[in-house]
Tab-separated table of C-alpha atoms and ligand atoms in Angstrom:
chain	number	residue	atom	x	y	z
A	1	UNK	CA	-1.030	20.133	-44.892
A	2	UNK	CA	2.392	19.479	-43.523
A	3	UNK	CA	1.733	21.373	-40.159
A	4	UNK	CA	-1.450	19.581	-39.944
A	5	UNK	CA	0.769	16.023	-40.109
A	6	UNK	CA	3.033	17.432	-38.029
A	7	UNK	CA	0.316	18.758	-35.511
A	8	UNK	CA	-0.869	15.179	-35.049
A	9	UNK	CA	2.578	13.666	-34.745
A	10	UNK	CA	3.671	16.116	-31.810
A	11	UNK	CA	0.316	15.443	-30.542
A	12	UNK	CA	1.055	11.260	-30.424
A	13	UNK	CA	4.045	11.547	-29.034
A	14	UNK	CA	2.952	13.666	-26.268
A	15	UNK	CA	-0.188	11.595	-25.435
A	16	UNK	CA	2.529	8.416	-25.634
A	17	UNK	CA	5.110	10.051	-23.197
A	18	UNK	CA	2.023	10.979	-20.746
A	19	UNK	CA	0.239	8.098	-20.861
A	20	UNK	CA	3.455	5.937	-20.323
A	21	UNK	CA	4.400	8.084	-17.593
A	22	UNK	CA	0.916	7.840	-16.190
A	23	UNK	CA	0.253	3.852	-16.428
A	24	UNK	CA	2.773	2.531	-13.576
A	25	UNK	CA	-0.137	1.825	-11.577
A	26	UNK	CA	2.866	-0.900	-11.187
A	27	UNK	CA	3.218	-3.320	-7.608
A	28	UNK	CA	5.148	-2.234	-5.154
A	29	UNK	CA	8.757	-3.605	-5.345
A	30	UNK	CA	9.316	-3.420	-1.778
A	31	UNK	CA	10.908	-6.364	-0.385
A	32	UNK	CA	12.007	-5.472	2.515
A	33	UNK	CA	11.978	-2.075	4.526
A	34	UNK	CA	12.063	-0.958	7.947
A	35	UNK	CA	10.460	1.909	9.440
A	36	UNK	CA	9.722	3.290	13.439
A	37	UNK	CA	5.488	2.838	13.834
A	38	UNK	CA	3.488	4.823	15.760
A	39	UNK	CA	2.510	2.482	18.508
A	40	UNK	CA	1.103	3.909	21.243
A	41	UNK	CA	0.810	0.559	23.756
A	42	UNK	CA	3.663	-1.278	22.593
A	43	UNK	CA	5.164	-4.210	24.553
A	44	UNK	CA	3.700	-4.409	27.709
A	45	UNK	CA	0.093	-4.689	25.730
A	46	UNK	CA	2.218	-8.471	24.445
A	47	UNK	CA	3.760	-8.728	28.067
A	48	UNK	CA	0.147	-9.040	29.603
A	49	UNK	CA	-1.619	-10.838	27.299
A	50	UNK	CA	1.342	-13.572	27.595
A	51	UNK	CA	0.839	-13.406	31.571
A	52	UNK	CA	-2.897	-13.555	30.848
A	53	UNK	CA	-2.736	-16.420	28.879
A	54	UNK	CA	-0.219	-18.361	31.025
A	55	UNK	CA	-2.341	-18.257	34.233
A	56	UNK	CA	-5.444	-20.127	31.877
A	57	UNK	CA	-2.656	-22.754	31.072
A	58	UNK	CA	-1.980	-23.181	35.015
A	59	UNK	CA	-5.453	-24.681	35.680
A	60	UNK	CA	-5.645	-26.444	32.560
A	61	UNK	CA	-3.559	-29.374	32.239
A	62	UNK	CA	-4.234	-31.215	28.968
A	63	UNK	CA	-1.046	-31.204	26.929
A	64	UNK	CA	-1.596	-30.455	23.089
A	65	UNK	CA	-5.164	-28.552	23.516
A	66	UNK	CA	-5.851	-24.837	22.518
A	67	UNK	CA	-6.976	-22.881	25.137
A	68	UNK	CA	-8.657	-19.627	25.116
A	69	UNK	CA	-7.573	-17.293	27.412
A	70	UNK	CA	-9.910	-15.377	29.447
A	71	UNK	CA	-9.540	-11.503	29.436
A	72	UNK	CA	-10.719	-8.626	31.271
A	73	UNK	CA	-13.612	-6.313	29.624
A	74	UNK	CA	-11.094	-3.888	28.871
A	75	UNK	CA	-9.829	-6.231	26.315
A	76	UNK	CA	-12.698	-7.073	24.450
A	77	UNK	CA	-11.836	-8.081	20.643
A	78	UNK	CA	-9.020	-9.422	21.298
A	79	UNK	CA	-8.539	-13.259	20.933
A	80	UNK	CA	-5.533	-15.278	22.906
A	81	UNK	CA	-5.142	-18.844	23.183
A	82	UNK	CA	-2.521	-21.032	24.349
A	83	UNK	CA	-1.154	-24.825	23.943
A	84	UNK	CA	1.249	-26.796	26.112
A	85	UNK	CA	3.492	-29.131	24.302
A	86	UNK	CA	6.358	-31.145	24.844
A	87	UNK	CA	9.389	-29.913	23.620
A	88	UNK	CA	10.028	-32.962	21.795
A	89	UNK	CA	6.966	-33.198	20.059
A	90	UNK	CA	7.267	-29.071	18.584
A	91	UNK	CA	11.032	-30.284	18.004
A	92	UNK	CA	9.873	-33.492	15.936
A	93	UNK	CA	6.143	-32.380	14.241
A	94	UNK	CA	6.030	-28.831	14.822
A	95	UNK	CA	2.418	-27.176	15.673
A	96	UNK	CA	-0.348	-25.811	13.489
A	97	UNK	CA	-2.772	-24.214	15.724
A	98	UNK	CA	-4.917	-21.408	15.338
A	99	UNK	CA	-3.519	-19.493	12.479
A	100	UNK	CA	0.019	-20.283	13.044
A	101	UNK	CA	1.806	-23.259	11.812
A	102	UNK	CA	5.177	-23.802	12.764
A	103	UNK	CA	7.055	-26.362	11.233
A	104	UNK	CA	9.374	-29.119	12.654
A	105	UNK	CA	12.849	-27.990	13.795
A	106	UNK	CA	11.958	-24.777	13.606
A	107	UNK	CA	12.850	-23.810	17.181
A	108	UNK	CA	16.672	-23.530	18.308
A	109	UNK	CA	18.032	-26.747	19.975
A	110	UNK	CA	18.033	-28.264	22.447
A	111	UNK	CA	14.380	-28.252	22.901
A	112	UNK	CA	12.815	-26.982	26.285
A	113	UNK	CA	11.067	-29.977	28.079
A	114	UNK	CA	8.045	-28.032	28.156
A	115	UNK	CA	7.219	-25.583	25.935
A	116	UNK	CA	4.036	-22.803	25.252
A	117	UNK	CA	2.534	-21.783	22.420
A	118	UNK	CA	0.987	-18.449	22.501
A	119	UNK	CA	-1.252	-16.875	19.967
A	120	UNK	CA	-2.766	-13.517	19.915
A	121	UNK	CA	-5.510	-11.987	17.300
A	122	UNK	CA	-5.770	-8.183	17.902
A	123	UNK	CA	-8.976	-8.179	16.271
A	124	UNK	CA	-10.731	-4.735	16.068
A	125	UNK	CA	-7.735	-3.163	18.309
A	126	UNK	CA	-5.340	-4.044	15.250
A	127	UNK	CA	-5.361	-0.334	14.142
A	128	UNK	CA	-5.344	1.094	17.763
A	129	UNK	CA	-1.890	-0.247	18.301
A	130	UNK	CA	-0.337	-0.529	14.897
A	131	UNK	CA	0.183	1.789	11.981
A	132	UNK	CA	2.611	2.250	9.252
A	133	UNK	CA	2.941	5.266	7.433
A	134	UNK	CA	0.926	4.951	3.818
A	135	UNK	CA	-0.599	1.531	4.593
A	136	UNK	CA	-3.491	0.695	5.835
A	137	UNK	CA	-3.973	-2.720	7.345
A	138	UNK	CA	-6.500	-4.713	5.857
A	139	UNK	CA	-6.158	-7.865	8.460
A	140	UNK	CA	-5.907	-7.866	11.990
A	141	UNK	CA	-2.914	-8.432	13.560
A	142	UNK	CA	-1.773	-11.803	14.913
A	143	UNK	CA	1.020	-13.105	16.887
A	144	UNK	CA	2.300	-15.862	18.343
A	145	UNK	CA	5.543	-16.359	21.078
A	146	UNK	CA	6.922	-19.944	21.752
A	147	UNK	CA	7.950	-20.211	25.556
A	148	UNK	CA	9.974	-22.496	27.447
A	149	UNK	CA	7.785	-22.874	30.262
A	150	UNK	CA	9.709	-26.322	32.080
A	151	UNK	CA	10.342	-23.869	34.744
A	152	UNK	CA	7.103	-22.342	35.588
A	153	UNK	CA	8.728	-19.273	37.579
A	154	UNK	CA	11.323	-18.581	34.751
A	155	UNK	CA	9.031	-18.612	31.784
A	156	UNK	CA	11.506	-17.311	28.576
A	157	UNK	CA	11.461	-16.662	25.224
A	158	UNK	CA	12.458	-19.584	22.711
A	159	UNK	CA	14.617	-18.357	19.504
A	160	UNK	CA	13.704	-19.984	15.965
A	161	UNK	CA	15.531	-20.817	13.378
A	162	UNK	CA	15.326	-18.312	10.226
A	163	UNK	CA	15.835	-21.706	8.280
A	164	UNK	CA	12.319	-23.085	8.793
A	165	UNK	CA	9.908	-19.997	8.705
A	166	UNK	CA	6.952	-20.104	10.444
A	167	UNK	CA	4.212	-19.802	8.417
A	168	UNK	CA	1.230	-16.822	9.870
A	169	UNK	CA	-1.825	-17.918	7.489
A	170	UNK	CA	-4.456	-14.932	6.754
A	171	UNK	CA	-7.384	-16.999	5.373
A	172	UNK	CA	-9.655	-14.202	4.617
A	173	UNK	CA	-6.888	-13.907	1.789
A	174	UNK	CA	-7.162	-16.242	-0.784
A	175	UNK	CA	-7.453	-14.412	-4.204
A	176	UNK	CA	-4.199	-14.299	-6.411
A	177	UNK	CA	-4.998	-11.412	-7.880
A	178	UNK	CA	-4.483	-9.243	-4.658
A	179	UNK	CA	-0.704	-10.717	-4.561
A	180	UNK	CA	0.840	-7.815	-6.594
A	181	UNK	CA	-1.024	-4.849	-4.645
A	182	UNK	CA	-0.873	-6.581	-0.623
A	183	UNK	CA	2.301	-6.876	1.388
A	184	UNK	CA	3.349	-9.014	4.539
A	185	UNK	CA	4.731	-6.547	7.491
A	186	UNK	CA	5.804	-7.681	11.075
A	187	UNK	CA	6.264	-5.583	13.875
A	188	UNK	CA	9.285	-6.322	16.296
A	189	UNK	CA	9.497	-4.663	19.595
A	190	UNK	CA	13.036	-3.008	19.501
A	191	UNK	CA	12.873	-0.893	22.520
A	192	UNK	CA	10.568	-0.149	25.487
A	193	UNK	CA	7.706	1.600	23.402
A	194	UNK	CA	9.235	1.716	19.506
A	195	UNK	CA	8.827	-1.294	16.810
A	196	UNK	CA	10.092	-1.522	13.765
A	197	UNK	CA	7.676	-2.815	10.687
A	198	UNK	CA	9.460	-5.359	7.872
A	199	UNK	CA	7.646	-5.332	5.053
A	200	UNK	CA	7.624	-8.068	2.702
A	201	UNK	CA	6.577	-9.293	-0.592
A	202	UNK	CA	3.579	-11.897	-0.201
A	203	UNK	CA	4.177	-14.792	-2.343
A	204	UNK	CA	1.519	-17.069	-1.795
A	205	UNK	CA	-1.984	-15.806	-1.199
A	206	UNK	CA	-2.730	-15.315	2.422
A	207	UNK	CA	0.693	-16.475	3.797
A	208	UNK	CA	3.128	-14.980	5.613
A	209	UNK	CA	6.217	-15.441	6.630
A	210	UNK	CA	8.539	-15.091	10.169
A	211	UNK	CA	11.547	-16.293	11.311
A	212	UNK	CA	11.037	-14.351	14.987
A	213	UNK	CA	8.253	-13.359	17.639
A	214	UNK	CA	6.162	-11.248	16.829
A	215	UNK	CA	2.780	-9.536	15.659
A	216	UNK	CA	2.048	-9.861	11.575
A	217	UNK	CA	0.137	-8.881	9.250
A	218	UNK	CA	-1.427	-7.500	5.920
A	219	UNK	CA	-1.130	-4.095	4.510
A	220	UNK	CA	-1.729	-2.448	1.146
A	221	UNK	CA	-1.067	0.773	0.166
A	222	UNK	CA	-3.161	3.475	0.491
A	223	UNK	CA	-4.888	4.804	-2.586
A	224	UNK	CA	-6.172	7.904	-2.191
A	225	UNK	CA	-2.771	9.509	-3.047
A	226	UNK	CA	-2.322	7.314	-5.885
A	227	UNK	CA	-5.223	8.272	-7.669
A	228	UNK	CA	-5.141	11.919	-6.866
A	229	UNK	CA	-1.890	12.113	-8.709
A	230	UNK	CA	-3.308	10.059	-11.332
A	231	UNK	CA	-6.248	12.229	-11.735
A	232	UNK	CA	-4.185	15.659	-11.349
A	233	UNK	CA	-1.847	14.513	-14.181
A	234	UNK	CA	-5.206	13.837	-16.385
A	235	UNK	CA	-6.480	17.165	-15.577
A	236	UNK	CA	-3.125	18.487	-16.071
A	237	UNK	CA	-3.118	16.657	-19.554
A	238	UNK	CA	-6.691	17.842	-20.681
A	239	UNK	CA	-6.271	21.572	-19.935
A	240	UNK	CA	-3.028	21.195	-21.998
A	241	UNK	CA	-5.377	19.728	-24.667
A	242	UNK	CA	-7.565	22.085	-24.384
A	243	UNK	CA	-4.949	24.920	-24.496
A	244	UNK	CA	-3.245	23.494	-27.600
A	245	UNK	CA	-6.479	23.493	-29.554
A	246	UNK	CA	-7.476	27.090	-28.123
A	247	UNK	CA	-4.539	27.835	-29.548
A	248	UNK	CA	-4.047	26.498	-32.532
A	249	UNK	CA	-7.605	27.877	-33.310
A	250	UNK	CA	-6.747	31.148	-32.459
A	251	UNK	CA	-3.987	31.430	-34.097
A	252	UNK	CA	-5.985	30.085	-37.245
A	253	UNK	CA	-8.453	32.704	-36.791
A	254	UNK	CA	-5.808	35.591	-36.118
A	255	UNK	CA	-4.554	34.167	-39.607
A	256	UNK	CA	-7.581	34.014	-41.411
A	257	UNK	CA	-8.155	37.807	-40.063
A	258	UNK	CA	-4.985	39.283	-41.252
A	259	UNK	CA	-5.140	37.276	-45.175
A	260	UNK	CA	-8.419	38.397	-45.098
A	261	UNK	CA	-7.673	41.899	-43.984
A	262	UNK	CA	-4.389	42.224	-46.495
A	263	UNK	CA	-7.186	41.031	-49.348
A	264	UNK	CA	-9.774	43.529	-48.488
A	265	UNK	CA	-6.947	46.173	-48.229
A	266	UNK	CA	-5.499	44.985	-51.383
A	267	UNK	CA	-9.032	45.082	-53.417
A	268	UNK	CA	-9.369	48.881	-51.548
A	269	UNK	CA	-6.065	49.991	-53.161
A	270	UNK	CA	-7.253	48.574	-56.555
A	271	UNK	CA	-10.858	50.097	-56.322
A	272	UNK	CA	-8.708	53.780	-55.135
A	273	UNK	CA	-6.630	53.298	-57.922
A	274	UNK	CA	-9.803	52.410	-60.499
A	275	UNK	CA	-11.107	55.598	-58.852
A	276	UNK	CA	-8.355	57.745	-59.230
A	277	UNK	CA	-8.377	56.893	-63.067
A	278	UNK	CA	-11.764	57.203	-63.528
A	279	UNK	CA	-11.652	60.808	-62.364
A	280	UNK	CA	-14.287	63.029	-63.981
A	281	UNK	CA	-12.707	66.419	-63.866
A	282	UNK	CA	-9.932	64.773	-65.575
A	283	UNK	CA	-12.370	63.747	-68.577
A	284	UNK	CA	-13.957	66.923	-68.245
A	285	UNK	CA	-10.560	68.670	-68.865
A	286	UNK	CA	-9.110	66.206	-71.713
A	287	UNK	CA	-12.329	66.518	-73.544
B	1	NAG	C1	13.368	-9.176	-4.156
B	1	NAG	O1	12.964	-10.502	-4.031
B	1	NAG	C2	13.067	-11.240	-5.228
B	1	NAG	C3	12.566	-12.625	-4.968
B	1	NAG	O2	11.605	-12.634	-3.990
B	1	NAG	C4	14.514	-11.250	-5.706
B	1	NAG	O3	14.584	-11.932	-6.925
B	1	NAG	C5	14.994	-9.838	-5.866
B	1	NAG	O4	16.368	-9.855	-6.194
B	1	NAG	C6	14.790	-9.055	-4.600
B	1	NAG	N1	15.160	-7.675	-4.819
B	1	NAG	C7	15.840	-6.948	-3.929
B	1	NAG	C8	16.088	-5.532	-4.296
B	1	NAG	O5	16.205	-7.403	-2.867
B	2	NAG	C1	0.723	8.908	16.859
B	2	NAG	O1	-0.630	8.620	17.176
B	2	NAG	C2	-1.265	9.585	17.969
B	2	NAG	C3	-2.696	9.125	18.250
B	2	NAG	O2	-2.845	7.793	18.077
B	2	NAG	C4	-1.258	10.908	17.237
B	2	NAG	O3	-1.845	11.904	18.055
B	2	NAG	C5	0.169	11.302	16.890
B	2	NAG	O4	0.154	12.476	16.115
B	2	NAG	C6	0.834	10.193	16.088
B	2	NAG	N1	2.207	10.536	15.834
B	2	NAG	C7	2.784	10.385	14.645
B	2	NAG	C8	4.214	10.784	14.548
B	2	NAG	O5	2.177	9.940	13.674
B	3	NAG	C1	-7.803	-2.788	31.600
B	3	NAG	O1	-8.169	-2.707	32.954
B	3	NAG	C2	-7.150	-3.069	33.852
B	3	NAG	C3	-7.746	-3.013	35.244
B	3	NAG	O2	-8.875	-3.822	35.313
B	3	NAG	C4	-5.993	-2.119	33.700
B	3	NAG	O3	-4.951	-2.486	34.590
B	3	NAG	C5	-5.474	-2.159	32.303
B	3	NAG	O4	-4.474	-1.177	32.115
B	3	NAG	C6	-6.612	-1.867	31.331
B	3	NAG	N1	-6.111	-2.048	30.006
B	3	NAG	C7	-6.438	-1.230	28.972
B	3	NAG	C8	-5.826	-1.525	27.675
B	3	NAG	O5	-7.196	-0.289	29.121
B	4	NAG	C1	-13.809	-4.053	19.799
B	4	NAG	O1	-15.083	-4.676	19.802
B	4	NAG	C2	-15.628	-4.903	21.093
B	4	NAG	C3	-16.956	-5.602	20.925
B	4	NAG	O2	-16.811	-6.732	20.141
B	4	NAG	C4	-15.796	-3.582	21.828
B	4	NAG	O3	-16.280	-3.822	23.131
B	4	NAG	C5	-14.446	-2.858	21.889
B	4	NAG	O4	-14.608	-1.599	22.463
B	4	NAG	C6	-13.869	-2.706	20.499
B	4	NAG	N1	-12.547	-2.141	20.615
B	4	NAG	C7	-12.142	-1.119	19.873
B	4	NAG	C8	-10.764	-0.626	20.086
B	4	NAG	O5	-12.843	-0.594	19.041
């Protein structure tokens, strides 16, 4: 009775310890991380479709409209547009085009005269370009560069403030539950053909966050892993199961074989012994 109590109480506390150990199926707590991606058409891929894009805005002239740029065949999939704007006006309102929306003095002063928006959805070439190690991306990627273009010949890069992030809005995105499993990353080109990923908590659903250039988007991580380990430590658990009871049976049985064998033995000896005293010769001779 006691090693039966016992049994069970070893057995709890095992199942407890495994089963706590087992359950952080927990979010990641990443908030921010950089790694090297695998990126095998890095920044002149950007560099082009930013040329591309520019020579729509030359024949277009309507300040404050989205155009789409026209691409070669090549390119298929991939979506870039383009707005003109005064500098004053991104300076004073900000823009929210396409999928972008940049708030009001969010761009380092002074403010170009003239200034280019440029927004880029990778689209099904997302995963060509971009990967990062144990993620998968479940968005495409987007991006968007704001250009001083005043000086048409000496188109540059305008810096933005980290003070007033831009916002990059996934709207396929919109369920709160996904929040503690998804996470923001952005890729930054660092040097001629390697970026480094940031990866960031997402706070609200579908929106992230960037204080530079750059491509963004949504990863999660991948699961196959996960659940393999999950399911090797069940297996792991059940054969233990399954040993301990083996076990404990055998060794019941083993038991029950040995008391059962000392009995039989015993009750031999006695019978011998009833024998031996029950000896006829030895009648024979005393009578
Ligand atoms: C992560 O971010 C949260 C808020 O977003 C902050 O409270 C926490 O201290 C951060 N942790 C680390 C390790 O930076
Ligand atoms: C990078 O990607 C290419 C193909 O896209 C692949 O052959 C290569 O092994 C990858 N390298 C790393 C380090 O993942
Ligand atoms: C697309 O084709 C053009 C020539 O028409 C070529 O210069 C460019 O490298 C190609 N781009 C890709 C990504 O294949
Ligand atoms: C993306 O889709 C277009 C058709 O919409 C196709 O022509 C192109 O080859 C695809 N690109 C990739 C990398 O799969």
């Amino acid at each position: 009775m006691n090693s039966k109590s016992l049994t069970c109480c070893v057995v709890f506390l095992l199942y407890t310890s495994v089963l706590s150990s087992t359950s952080p199926s927990s979010p990641i707590h990443i908030n921010s991380t950089t790694s090297t991606l695998n990126v095998t058409l890095p920044h002149s891929l950007s560099q082009s479709l930013e040329d591309l894009a520019l020579k729509t805005l030359t024949n277009q002239h309507h300040t404050g409209s989205l155009y789409r740029a026209v691409l070669p065949r090549n390119l298929s999939g991939i979506e870039v547009s383009i707005v003109r704007l005064t500098g004053k006006s991104l300076w004073n309102a900000g823009a929210r085009f396409s999928n972008v929306l940049i708030p009001a003095r969010s761009v380092s002063v002074p403010p170009a005269r003239r200034v280019a928006i440029v927004y880029q959805n990778l689209g099904n070439w997302s995963n060509h370009w971009y990967t990062v190690p144990g993620y998968r991306l479940i968005t495409s990627v987007l991006g968007f560069r704001v250009l001083d273009v005043s000086d048409q010949d000496n188109v540059k890069e305008i810096s933005l403030k980290m003070k007033n992030p831009v916002q990059i809005l996934f709207r396929d995105l919109s369920d709160e539950k996904m929040l503690s499993r998804v996470s923001c990353v952005s890729f930054k080109a660092q040097h001629e053909d390697k970026e480094a990923a940031g990866i960031s908590r997402m706070i609200l659903p579908g929106v992230c966050y960037g204080s530079s250039h750059g491509d963004y988007s949504v990863i999660e991580p991948l699961e196959k892993d996960k659940k393999k380990k999950v399911a090797s430590w069940r297996t792991w658990w059940w054969l233990w199961m399954v040993g301990l009871v083996l076990g404990f049976g055998v060794s019941f049985f083993i038991l029950y074989l040995l008391h059962a064998y000392s009995t039989k033995r015993r009750l031999n000896v006695i019978k011998m012994e009833g024998l031996k005293s029950y000896n006829p010769m030895s009648v024979n001779v005393k009578s």
